[in-house]
PDB file of C-alpha atoms in Angstrom:
ATOM      1  CA  MET A 203      19.217   9.297   8.774  1.00  0.00           C
ATOM      2  CA  SER A 204      16.409  11.581   7.491  1.00  0.00           C
ATOM      3  CA  PRO A 205      14.528  13.902   9.881  1.00  0.00           C
ATOM      4  CA  HIS A 206      11.430  11.692   9.470  1.00  0.00           C
ATOM      5  CA  THR A 207      13.393   8.558  10.329  1.00  0.00           C
ATOM      6  CA  GLU A 208      15.116  10.295  13.239  1.00  0.00           C
ATOM      7  CA  ALA A 209      11.721  11.248  14.679  1.00  0.00           C
ATOM      8  CA  LEU A 210      10.733   7.580  14.689  1.00  0.00           C
ATOM      9  CA  ARG A 211      13.895   6.331  16.393  1.00  0.00           C
ATOM     10  CA  ASP A 212      13.110   3.735  19.096  1.00  0.00           C
ATOM     11  CA  GLN A 213       9.446   3.681  18.042  1.00  0.00           C
ATOM     12  CA  ALA A 214       7.724   0.383  17.305  1.00  0.00           C
ATOM     13  CA  CYS A 215       4.398  -0.510  15.721  1.00  0.00           C
ATOM     14  CA  LEU A 216       2.568  -3.609  16.925  1.00  0.00           C
ATOM     15  CA  ILE A 217      -0.301  -5.059  14.884  1.00  0.00           C
ATOM     16  CA  VAL A 218      -2.516  -7.665  16.581  1.00  0.00           C
ATOM     17  CA  HIS A 219      -5.544  -9.419  15.144  1.00  0.00           C
ATOM     18  CA  GLY A 220      -7.524 -12.578  15.790  1.00  0.00           C
ATOM     19  CA  PRO A 221     -10.616 -13.825  17.646  1.00  0.00           C
ATOM     20  CA  ASP A 222     -12.110 -11.219  19.963  1.00  0.00           C
ATOM     21  CA  GLN A 223     -12.183 -12.189  23.647  1.00  0.00           C
ATOM     22  CA  PRO A 224     -11.891 -10.595  27.091  1.00  0.00           C
ATOM     23  CA  GLY A 225      -8.452  -9.575  28.306  1.00  0.00           C
ATOM     24  CA  LEU A 226      -6.754  -8.781  24.996  1.00  0.00           C
ATOM     25  CA  VAL A 227      -6.222  -5.069  25.553  1.00  0.00           C
ATOM     26  CA  ALA A 228      -4.990  -5.649  29.086  1.00  0.00           C
ATOM     27  CA  ALA A 229      -2.597  -8.361  27.909  1.00  0.00           C
ATOM     28  CA  VAL A 230      -1.085  -6.179  25.168  1.00  0.00           C
ATOM     29  CA  THR A 231      -0.720  -3.027  27.249  1.00  0.00           C
ATOM     30  CA  ALA A 232       0.754  -4.967  30.170  1.00  0.00           C
ATOM     31  CA  LEU A 233       3.260  -6.585  27.821  1.00  0.00           C
ATOM     32  CA  ILE A 234       4.381  -3.207  26.507  1.00  0.00           C
ATOM     33  CA  ALA A 235       4.683  -1.832  30.056  1.00  0.00           C
ATOM     34  CA  ARG A 236       6.821  -4.709  31.345  1.00  0.00           C
ATOM     35  CA  ASN A 237       9.116  -4.247  28.347  1.00  0.00           C
ATOM     36  CA  THR A 238       9.555  -0.582  29.398  1.00  0.00           C
ATOM     37  CA  GLY A 239       7.580   0.696  26.428  1.00  0.00           C
ATOM     38  CA  ASN A 240       5.509   3.889  26.514  1.00  0.00           C
ATOM     39  CA  ILE A 241       2.367   3.833  24.343  1.00  0.00           C
ATOM     40  CA  VAL A 242       2.159   6.709  21.841  1.00  0.00           C
ATOM     41  CA  THR A 243      -1.072   5.736  20.036  1.00  0.00           C
ATOM     42  CA  LEU A 244      -3.513   2.851  20.350  1.00  0.00           C
ATOM     43  CA  ASP A 245      -6.325   2.062  17.895  1.00  0.00           C
ATOM     44  CA  GLN A 246      -8.561  -0.966  18.023  1.00  0.00           C
ATOM     45  CA  TYR A 247     -11.713  -2.364  16.482  1.00  0.00           C
ATOM     46  CA  SER A 248     -13.957  -5.373  17.008  1.00  0.00           C
ATOM     47  CA  ASP A 249     -16.396  -6.389  14.282  1.00  0.00           C
ATOM     48  CA  ASN A 250     -18.502  -8.245  16.869  1.00  0.00           C
ATOM     49  CA  PRO A 251     -17.755  -8.463  20.614  1.00  0.00           C
ATOM     50  CA  VAL A 252     -19.396 -11.890  20.697  1.00  0.00           C
ATOM     51  CA  GLY A 253     -17.494 -14.316  18.480  1.00  0.00           C
ATOM     52  CA  GLY A 254     -16.101 -11.622  16.202  1.00  0.00           C
ATOM     53  CA  ALA A 255     -12.625 -10.553  15.163  1.00  0.00           C
ATOM     54  CA  PHE A 256     -10.369  -8.100  17.001  1.00  0.00           C
ATOM     55  CA  PHE A 257      -7.896  -5.699  15.387  1.00  0.00           C
ATOM     56  CA  GLN A 258      -5.366  -3.473  17.134  1.00  0.00           C
ATOM     57  CA  ARG A 259      -2.538  -1.117  16.185  1.00  0.00           C
ATOM     58  CA  VAL A 260      -0.264   0.141  18.934  1.00  0.00           C
ATOM     59  CA  VAL A 261       2.678   2.503  18.495  1.00  0.00           C
ATOM     60  CA  PHE A 262       5.034   2.676  21.450  1.00  0.00           C
ATOM     61  CA  HIS A 263       8.418   4.127  22.329  1.00  0.00           C
ATOM     62  CA  ARG A 264      11.092   1.963  23.894  1.00  0.00           C
ATOM     63  CA  PRO A 265      14.694   3.145  24.472  1.00  0.00           C
ATOM     64  CA  ASP A 266      17.244   1.003  22.591  1.00  0.00           C
ATOM     65  CA  LEU A 267      14.416  -0.619  20.662  1.00  0.00           C
ATOM     66  CA  ALA A 268      16.562  -2.468  18.100  1.00  0.00           C
ATOM     67  CA  ALA A 269      18.398  -4.389  20.826  1.00  0.00           C
ATOM     68  CA  ALA A 270      15.147  -5.152  22.659  1.00  0.00           C
ATOM     69  CA  ILE A 271      13.106  -6.453  19.709  1.00  0.00           C
ATOM     70  CA  PRO A 272      14.076 -10.155  20.089  1.00  0.00           C
ATOM     71  CA  GLU A 273      13.059 -10.098  23.759  1.00  0.00           C
ATOM     72  CA  ILE A 274       9.786  -8.303  22.985  1.00  0.00           C
ATOM     73  CA  GLU A 275       8.997 -10.753  20.184  1.00  0.00           C
ATOM     74  CA  ALA A 276       9.591 -13.711  22.498  1.00  0.00           C
ATOM     75  CA  ASP A 277       7.221 -12.150  25.039  1.00  0.00           C
ATOM     76  CA  LEU A 278       4.613 -11.556  22.322  1.00  0.00           C
ATOM     77  CA  GLU A 279       4.814 -15.194  21.229  1.00  0.00           C
ATOM     78  CA  LYS A 280       4.401 -16.422  24.792  1.00  0.00           C
ATOM     79  CA  THR A 281       1.640 -13.970  25.672  1.00  0.00           C
ATOM     80  CA  LEU A 282      -0.514 -13.926  22.541  1.00  0.00           C
ATOM     81  CA  THR A 283      -0.305 -17.550  21.370  1.00  0.00           C
ATOM     82  CA  PRO A 284      -2.776 -18.735  24.049  1.00  0.00           C
ATOM     83  CA  TYR A 285      -5.264 -16.185  22.697  1.00  0.00           C
ATOM     84  CA  GLY A 286      -4.857 -17.479  19.132  1.00  0.00           C
ATOM     85  CA  MET A 287      -3.756 -14.040  17.940  1.00  0.00           C
ATOM     86  CA  GLN A 288      -1.604 -13.105  14.949  1.00  0.00           C
ATOM     87  CA  TRP A 289       0.843 -10.263  15.447  1.00  0.00           C
ATOM     88  CA  ALA A 290       3.589  -8.287  13.706  1.00  0.00           C
ATOM     89  CA  LEU A 291       6.157  -5.966  15.279  1.00  0.00           C
ATOM     90  CA  THR A 292       8.063  -3.409  13.200  1.00  0.00           C
ATOM     91  CA  ASP A 293      10.709  -0.793  13.914  1.00  0.00           C
ATOM     92  CA  GLN A 294       9.210   2.386  12.475  1.00  0.00           C
ATOM     93  CA  SER A 295      12.597   3.994  11.921  1.00  0.00           C
ATOM     94  CA  ILE A 296      13.313   1.429   9.184  1.00  0.00           C
ATOM     95  CA  PRO A 297      11.416   2.502   6.028  1.00  0.00           C
ATOM     96  CA  LYS A 298       9.855  -0.159   3.838  1.00  0.00           C
ATOM     97  CA  ARG A 299      11.402  -0.753   0.407  1.00  0.00           C
ATOM     98  CA  MET A 300       8.872   0.028  -2.333  1.00  0.00           C
ATOM     99  CA  ALA A 301       9.289  -0.875  -6.002  1.00  0.00           C
ATOM    100  CA  VAL A 302       7.081   0.874  -8.549  1.00  0.00           C
ATOM    101  CA  LEU A 303       5.848  -0.663 -11.814  1.00  0.00           C
ATOM    102  CA  ALA A 304       4.573   1.759 -14.447  1.00  0.00           C
ATOM    103  CA  SER A 305       3.662   2.012 -18.120  1.00  0.00           C
ATOM    104  CA  THR A 306       3.200   5.151 -20.248  1.00  0.00           C
ATOM    105  CA  SER A 307       0.936   7.136 -17.893  1.00  0.00           C
ATOM    106  CA  ASP A 308       3.180   9.010 -15.487  1.00  0.00           C
ATOM    107  CA  HIS A 309       0.812  10.865 -13.132  1.00  0.00           C
ATOM    108  CA  CYS A 310       0.732   8.281 -10.340  1.00  0.00           C
ATOM    109  CA  LEU A 311       4.414   7.423 -10.716  1.00  0.00           C
ATOM    110  CA  LEU A 312       5.607  11.032 -10.524  1.00  0.00           C
ATOM    111  CA  GLU A 313       3.282  11.773  -7.599  1.00  0.00           C
ATOM    112  CA  LEU A 314       4.876   8.962  -5.587  1.00  0.00           C
ATOM    113  CA  LEU A 315       8.393  10.045  -6.503  1.00  0.00           C
ATOM    114  CA  TRP A 316       7.639  13.667  -5.620  1.00  0.00           C
ATOM    115  CA  ARG A 317       6.067  12.790  -2.265  1.00  0.00           C
ATOM    116  CA  HIS A 318       8.992  10.495  -1.494  1.00  0.00           C
ATOM    117  CA  ARG A 319      11.496  13.256  -2.240  1.00  0.00           C
ATOM    118  CA  ARG A 320       9.581  15.621   0.056  1.00  0.00           C
ATOM    119  CA  GLY A 321       9.748  13.064   2.862  1.00  0.00           C
ATOM    120  CA  GLU A 322       5.981  12.494   2.882  1.00  0.00           C
ATOM    121  CA  LEU A 323       6.208   8.737   2.237  1.00  0.00           C
ATOM    122  CA  PRO A 324       8.150   6.650   4.782  1.00  0.00           C
ATOM    123  CA  VAL A 325       9.705   4.398   2.144  1.00  0.00           C
ATOM    124  CA  THR A 326      12.804   3.892   0.086  1.00  0.00           C
ATOM    125  CA  ILE A 327      12.421   3.291  -3.651  1.00  0.00           C
ATOM    126  CA  PRO A 328      15.122   0.918  -4.869  1.00  0.00           C
ATOM    127  CA  MET A 329      13.755   0.794  -8.417  1.00  0.00           C
ATOM    128  CA  VAL A 330      11.108   1.717 -10.954  1.00  0.00           C
ATOM    129  CA  ILE A 331      10.309  -0.890 -13.618  1.00  0.00           C
ATOM    130  CA  SER A 332       8.380  -0.095 -16.776  1.00  0.00           C
ATOM    131  CA  ASN A 333       7.394  -1.836 -19.988  1.00  0.00           C
ATOM    132  CA  HIS A 334       8.017   1.503 -21.756  1.00  0.00           C
ATOM    133  CA  THR A 335      10.919   3.972 -21.695  1.00  0.00           C
ATOM    134  CA  ASN A 336       9.119   7.334 -21.820  1.00  0.00           C
ATOM    135  CA  THR A 337       9.449   7.918 -18.037  1.00  0.00           C
ATOM    136  CA  ALA A 338      13.103   6.865 -17.752  1.00  0.00           C
ATOM    137  CA  GLU A 339      14.642  10.339 -17.624  1.00  0.00           C
ATOM    138  CA  ASP A 340      12.045  11.657 -15.186  1.00  0.00           C
ATOM    139  CA  VAL A 341      12.644   8.724 -12.836  1.00  0.00           C
ATOM    140  CA  ARG A 342      16.416   9.051 -12.998  1.00  0.00           C
ATOM    141  CA  SER A 343      16.146  12.785 -12.254  1.00  0.00           C
ATOM    142  CA  PHE A 344      14.898  11.729  -8.814  1.00  0.00           C
ATOM    143  CA  GLY A 345      18.045   9.627  -8.365  1.00  0.00           C
ATOM    144  CA  ILE A 346      16.122   6.348  -8.599  1.00  0.00           C
ATOM    145  CA  PRO A 347      17.213   3.417 -10.803  1.00  0.00           C
ATOM    146  CA  PHE A 348      15.000   2.774 -13.821  1.00  0.00           C
ATOM    147  CA  PHE A 349      14.674  -0.627 -15.515  1.00  0.00           C
ATOM    148  CA  HIS A 350      12.941  -1.300 -18.801  1.00  0.00           C
ATOM    149  CA  VAL A 351      11.384  -4.753 -19.124  1.00  0.00           C
ATOM    150  CA  HIS A 352       9.634  -5.191 -22.434  1.00  0.00           C
ATOM    151  CA  SER A 353       6.266  -6.950 -22.260  1.00  0.00           C
ATOM    152  CA  GLN A 354       4.073  -7.589 -25.277  1.00  0.00           C
ATOM    153  CA  GLY A 355       1.652 -10.249 -26.386  1.00  0.00           C
ATOM    154  CA  PRO A 356      -0.406 -12.729 -24.374  1.00  0.00           C
ATOM    155  CA  ASP A 357       2.567 -14.604 -22.888  1.00  0.00           C
ATOM    156  CA  LYS A 358       4.005 -12.452 -20.069  1.00  0.00           C
ATOM    157  CA  SER A 359       6.088 -15.213 -18.479  1.00  0.00           C
ATOM    158  CA  GLU A 360       9.473 -13.996 -19.753  1.00  0.00           C
ATOM    159  CA  ALA A 361       8.812 -10.403 -18.699  1.00  0.00           C
ATOM    160  CA  GLU A 362       7.519 -11.493 -15.294  1.00  0.00           C
ATOM    161  CA  ALA A 363      10.593 -13.662 -14.759  1.00  0.00           C
ATOM    162  CA  LYS A 364      12.864 -10.666 -15.444  1.00  0.00           C
ATOM    163  CA  ILE A 365      10.829  -8.465 -13.081  1.00  0.00           C
ATOM    164  CA  LEU A 366      10.958 -11.108 -10.362  1.00  0.00           C
ATOM    165  CA  GLU A 367      14.723 -11.315 -10.735  1.00  0.00           C
ATOM    166  CA  LEU A 368      14.947  -7.571 -10.084  1.00  0.00           C
ATOM    167  CA  LEU A 369      12.529  -7.613  -7.158  1.00  0.00           C
ATOM    168  CA  LYS A 370      13.517 -10.769  -5.306  1.00  0.00           C
ATOM    169  CA  GLY A 371      14.965  -9.919  -1.897  1.00  0.00           C
ATOM    170  CA  ASN A 372      15.112  -6.188  -2.673  1.00  0.00           C
ATOM    171  CA  VAL A 373      11.612  -4.936  -1.830  1.00  0.00           C
ATOM    172  CA  ASP A 374       8.975  -5.118   0.899  1.00  0.00           C
ATOM    173  CA  PHE A 375       6.033  -4.244  -1.336  1.00  0.00           C
ATOM    174  CA  VAL A 376       5.241  -3.346  -4.939  1.00  0.00           C
ATOM    175  CA  VAL A 377       3.037  -0.574  -6.326  1.00  0.00           C
ATOM    176  CA  LEU A 378       1.400  -0.748  -9.739  1.00  0.00           C
ATOM    177  CA  ALA A 379       1.309   2.938 -10.695  1.00  0.00           C
ATOM    178  CA  ARG A 380      -0.953   2.539 -13.721  1.00  0.00           C
ATOM    179  CA  TYR A 381       1.028  -0.496 -14.890  1.00  0.00           C
ATOM    180  CA  MET A 382      -1.131  -1.602 -17.792  1.00  0.00           C
ATOM    181  CA  GLN A 383      -0.308  -5.298 -17.730  1.00  0.00           C
ATOM    182  CA  ILE A 384      -2.274  -8.138 -16.171  1.00  0.00           C
ATOM    183  CA  ILE A 385      -0.321  -9.716 -13.304  1.00  0.00           C
ATOM    184  CA  SER A 386      -0.427 -13.508 -13.292  1.00  0.00           C
ATOM    185  CA  GLU A 387      -1.232 -15.655 -10.271  1.00  0.00           C
ATOM    186  CA  ASP A 388       2.193 -17.294 -10.631  1.00  0.00           C
ATOM    187  CA  PHE A 389       3.842 -13.868 -10.359  1.00  0.00           C
ATOM    188  CA  LEU A 390       1.887 -13.013  -7.212  1.00  0.00           C
ATOM    189  CA  ASP A 391       2.847 -16.320  -5.623  1.00  0.00           C
ATOM    190  CA  ALA A 392       6.516 -15.866  -6.516  1.00  0.00           C
ATOM    191  CA  VAL A 393       6.956 -12.201  -5.552  1.00  0.00           C
ATOM    192  CA  GLY A 394       6.075 -12.940  -1.924  1.00  0.00           C
ATOM    193  CA  VAL A 395       5.265  -9.334  -0.914  1.00  0.00           C
ATOM    194  CA  PRO A 396       2.066  -7.248  -1.022  1.00  0.00           C
ATOM    195  CA  VAL A 397       1.191  -5.633  -4.364  1.00  0.00           C
ATOM    196  CA  ILE A 398      -0.928  -2.455  -4.429  1.00  0.00           C
ATOM    197  CA  ASN A 399      -2.867  -1.292  -7.490  1.00  0.00           C
ATOM    198  CA  ILE A 400      -4.757   1.864  -8.514  1.00  0.00           C
ATOM    199  CA  HIS A 401      -7.552   2.163 -11.061  1.00  0.00           C
ATOM    200  CA  HIS A 402     -10.523   4.335 -11.872  1.00  0.00           C
ATOM    201  CA  SER A 403     -13.757   3.465 -10.125  1.00  0.00           C
ATOM    202  CA  PHE A 404     -15.835   2.920 -13.259  1.00  0.00           C
ATOM    203  CA  LEU A 405     -15.277  -0.823 -13.028  1.00  0.00           C
ATOM    204  CA  PRO A 406     -17.210  -2.851 -13.991  1.00  0.00           C
ATOM    205  CA  ALA A 407     -19.462  -0.308 -15.738  1.00  0.00           C
ATOM    206  CA  PHE A 408     -16.892   0.968 -18.239  1.00  0.00           C
ATOM    207  CA  ILE A 409     -14.388  -1.835 -18.466  1.00  0.00           C
ATOM    208  CA  GLY A 410     -11.780  -1.917 -21.219  1.00  0.00           C
ATOM    209  CA  ALA A 411     -10.441   0.858 -23.434  1.00  0.00           C
ATOM    210  CA  ALA A 412     -11.483   4.533 -23.344  1.00  0.00           C
ATOM    211  CA  PRO A 413     -13.442   4.438 -20.063  1.00  0.00           C
ATOM    212  CA  TYR A 414     -13.670   8.231 -19.818  1.00  0.00           C
ATOM    213  CA  ARG A 415     -15.127   8.514 -23.316  1.00  0.00           C
ATOM    214  CA  LYS A 416     -17.725   5.903 -22.361  1.00  0.00           C
ATOM    215  CA  ALA A 417     -18.412   7.758 -19.115  1.00  0.00           C
ATOM    216  CA  LYS A 418     -18.914  11.024 -21.004  1.00  0.00           C
ATOM    217  CA  GLU A 419     -21.350   9.331 -23.365  1.00  0.00           C
ATOM    218  CA  ARG A 420     -23.367   8.078 -20.379  1.00  0.00           C
ATOM    219  CA  GLY A 421     -23.378  11.464 -18.660  1.00  0.00           C
ATOM    220  CA  VAL A 422     -21.778  10.377 -15.397  1.00  0.00           C
ATOM    221  CA  LYS A 423     -21.866  12.827 -12.490  1.00  0.00           C
ATOM    222  CA  LEU A 424     -19.200  11.224 -10.288  1.00  0.00           C
ATOM    223  CA  ILE A 425     -15.804   9.768 -11.107  1.00  0.00           C
ATOM    224  CA  GLY A 426     -13.438   8.147  -8.676  1.00  0.00           C
ATOM    225  CA  ALA A 427     -10.479   5.921  -7.976  1.00  0.00           C
ATOM    226  CA  THR A 428      -9.820   2.766  -5.972  1.00  0.00           C
ATOM    227  CA  SER A 429      -6.561   1.466  -4.539  1.00  0.00           C
ATOM    228  CA  HIS A 430      -6.467  -2.157  -3.468  1.00  0.00           C
ATOM    229  CA  TYR A 431      -4.231  -5.128  -2.844  1.00  0.00           C
ATOM    230  CA  VAL A 432      -3.769  -7.320  -5.895  1.00  0.00           C
ATOM    231  CA  THR A 433      -5.048 -10.895  -5.820  1.00  0.00           C
ATOM    232  CA  LYS A 434      -5.501 -13.570  -8.463  1.00  0.00           C
ATOM    233  CA  ASP A 435      -8.999 -12.154  -9.090  1.00  0.00           C
ATOM    234  CA  LEU A 436      -8.416  -9.114 -11.283  1.00  0.00           C
ATOM    235  CA  ASP A 437      -9.349  -5.812  -9.580  1.00  0.00           C
ATOM    236  CA  GLU A 438     -11.206  -7.636  -6.790  1.00  0.00           C
ATOM    237  CA  GLY A 439      -8.617  -7.553  -4.011  1.00  0.00           C
ATOM    238  CA  PRO A 440      -9.112  -5.938  -0.573  1.00  0.00           C
ATOM    239  CA  ILE A 441      -9.721  -2.202  -0.928  1.00  0.00           C
ATOM    240  CA  ILE A 442      -7.398   0.180   0.924  1.00  0.00           C
ATOM    241  CA  GLU A 443      -8.715   3.592  -0.138  1.00  0.00           C
ATOM    242  CA  GLN A 444     -11.257   5.214  -2.458  1.00  0.00           C
ATOM    243  CA  ASP A 445     -12.362   8.733  -3.329  1.00  0.00           C
ATOM    244  CA  VAL A 446     -14.631  10.525  -5.806  1.00  0.00           C
ATOM    245  CA  ALA A 447     -14.942  13.887  -7.546  1.00  0.00           C
ATOM    246  CA  ARG A 448     -18.031  15.526  -9.018  1.00  0.00           C
ATOM    247  CA  VAL A 449     -18.150  16.226 -12.747  1.00  0.00           C
ATOM    248  CA  ASN A 450     -20.783  17.805 -14.982  1.00  0.00           C
ATOM    249  CA  HIS A 451     -22.185  17.913 -18.495  1.00  0.00           C
ATOM    250  CA  SER A 452     -19.869  20.712 -19.646  1.00  0.00           C
ATOM    251  CA  MET A 453     -16.709  18.654 -19.173  1.00  0.00           C
ATOM    252  CA  THR A 454     -15.155  16.844 -22.115  1.00  0.00           C
ATOM    253  CA  ALA A 455     -13.806  13.292 -21.943  1.00  0.00           C
ATOM    254  CA  ALA A 456     -10.328  14.834 -21.612  1.00  0.00           C
ATOM    255  CA  ASP A 457     -11.549  16.960 -18.690  1.00  0.00           C
ATOM    256  CA  LEU A 458     -12.941  13.848 -17.011  1.00  0.00           C
ATOM    257  CA  GLN A 459      -9.669  12.029 -17.509  1.00  0.00           C
ATOM    258  CA  ALA A 460      -7.689  14.923 -16.004  1.00  0.00           C
ATOM    259  CA  ARG A 461     -10.002  15.035 -12.979  1.00  0.00           C
ATOM    260  CA  GLY A 462      -9.733  11.259 -12.679  1.00  0.00           C
ATOM    261  CA  ALA A 463      -5.929  11.419 -12.735  1.00  0.00           C
ATOM    262  CA  TYR A 464      -6.010  13.926  -9.868  1.00  0.00           C
ATOM    263  CA  VAL A 465      -8.140  11.576  -7.763  1.00  0.00           C
ATOM    264  CA  GLU A 466      -5.985   8.566  -8.658  1.00  0.00           C
ATOM    265  CA  ARG A 467      -2.813  10.337  -7.487  1.00  0.00           C
ATOM    266  CA  ALA A 468      -4.327  11.253  -4.127  1.00  0.00           C
ATOM    267  CA  VAL A 469      -5.908   7.849  -3.508  1.00  0.00           C
ATOM    268  CA  LEU A 470      -2.781   5.888  -4.376  1.00  0.00           C
ATOM    269  CA  SER A 471      -0.563   8.147  -2.254  1.00  0.00           C
ATOM    270  CA  ARG A 472      -2.780   7.669   0.795  1.00  0.00           C
ATOM    271  CA  ALA A 473      -2.937   3.908   0.285  1.00  0.00           C
ATOM    272  CA  VAL A 474       0.851   3.672  -0.029  1.00  0.00           C
ATOM    273  CA  GLN A 475       1.414   5.822   3.052  1.00  0.00           C
ATOM    274  CA  TRP A 476      -1.034   3.829   5.179  1.00  0.00           C
ATOM    275  CA  HIS A 477       0.502   0.545   4.077  1.00  0.00           C
ATOM    276  CA  ALA A 478       4.024   1.816   4.741  1.00  0.00           C
ATOM    277  CA  GLU A 479       2.986   2.948   8.223  1.00  0.00           C
ATOM    278  CA  ASP A 480       1.406  -0.447   9.051  1.00  0.00           C
ATOM    279  CA  ARG A 481      -2.060   1.041   9.288  1.00  0.00           C
ATOM    280  CA  VAL A 482      -3.774  -1.593   7.125  1.00  0.00           C
ATOM    281  CA  ILE A 483      -4.838  -5.054   8.311  1.00  0.00           C
ATOM    282  CA  GLN A 484      -6.173  -7.479   5.721  1.00  0.00           C
ATOM    283  CA  HIS A 485      -9.091  -9.609   6.892  1.00  0.00           C
ATOM    284  CA  GLY A 486     -10.560 -11.907   4.284  1.00  0.00           C
ATOM    285  CA  ASN A 487     -11.323  -9.813   1.222  1.00  0.00           C
ATOM    286  CA  HIS A 488     -11.546  -6.501   3.048  1.00  0.00           C
ATOM    287  CA  THR A 489      -9.312  -4.290   5.158  1.00  0.00           C
ATOM    288  CA  ILE A 490      -9.278  -2.544   8.512  1.00  0.00           C
ATOM    289  CA  VAL A 491      -7.542   0.824   8.028  1.00  0.00           C
ATOM    290  CA  PHE A 492      -6.438   2.801  11.078  1.00  0.00           C
ATOM    291  CA  SER A 493      -5.961   6.030   9.146  1.00  0.00           C
TER     292      SER A 493
END
């Protein structure tokens, strides 16, 4: 067990969301107390106290948590169902399994692998899958399995089927670390776990090839990056994190791209960490992030 995992032993995270109404906070805290839990952190948000939605993240410590989870879950079902609330309880000492899909650009991929090796991301990485082989040796140097799945042409069904075969039952979420392939709706339905993407924040202004060259030609003063959950609507899923960096007239298109890569690495790493720590609640097409 890693030092990070050891520090989270017997620590649970409870996510609650649903229609806002009186008594919710009292009901949740009383439930934790009667299950001999001690609250470590509690964050909550209501988008409207009259008829709005309520969101809560509670981290609590409970001795012998693993053995107690079924009893706590039964109490949650009994207590929160009358309120019409949705909830999820996780043991924080069990890291989520994260698969990474990548193409030729390696900056986001290597950033995730490096942060994982340093213990900064509470995940395991059972595999990296790429439609190219240029990152294979780098990935394997981190002790992580690398799989090449060729994908070319408009029909991606065969490649997606092979990727699904690798992922099925082995991962809790997937990260597209500059994976330059369009993910089909059928793939998203079949994979059954959240998929997180990263892209530059020029969309839709400079869509398509060579966005940094186009940005240079237009004299942009800010560049940025967006990380979001993937939905059937390309690049329109709920946003997890964004950031920007200032640029100026003296910078070349290559300079802009290098600055953009720096922002992309930071934004994706934060989004992955917050997701892995159960800090993100999806609500419609946006997110509540207890960062």
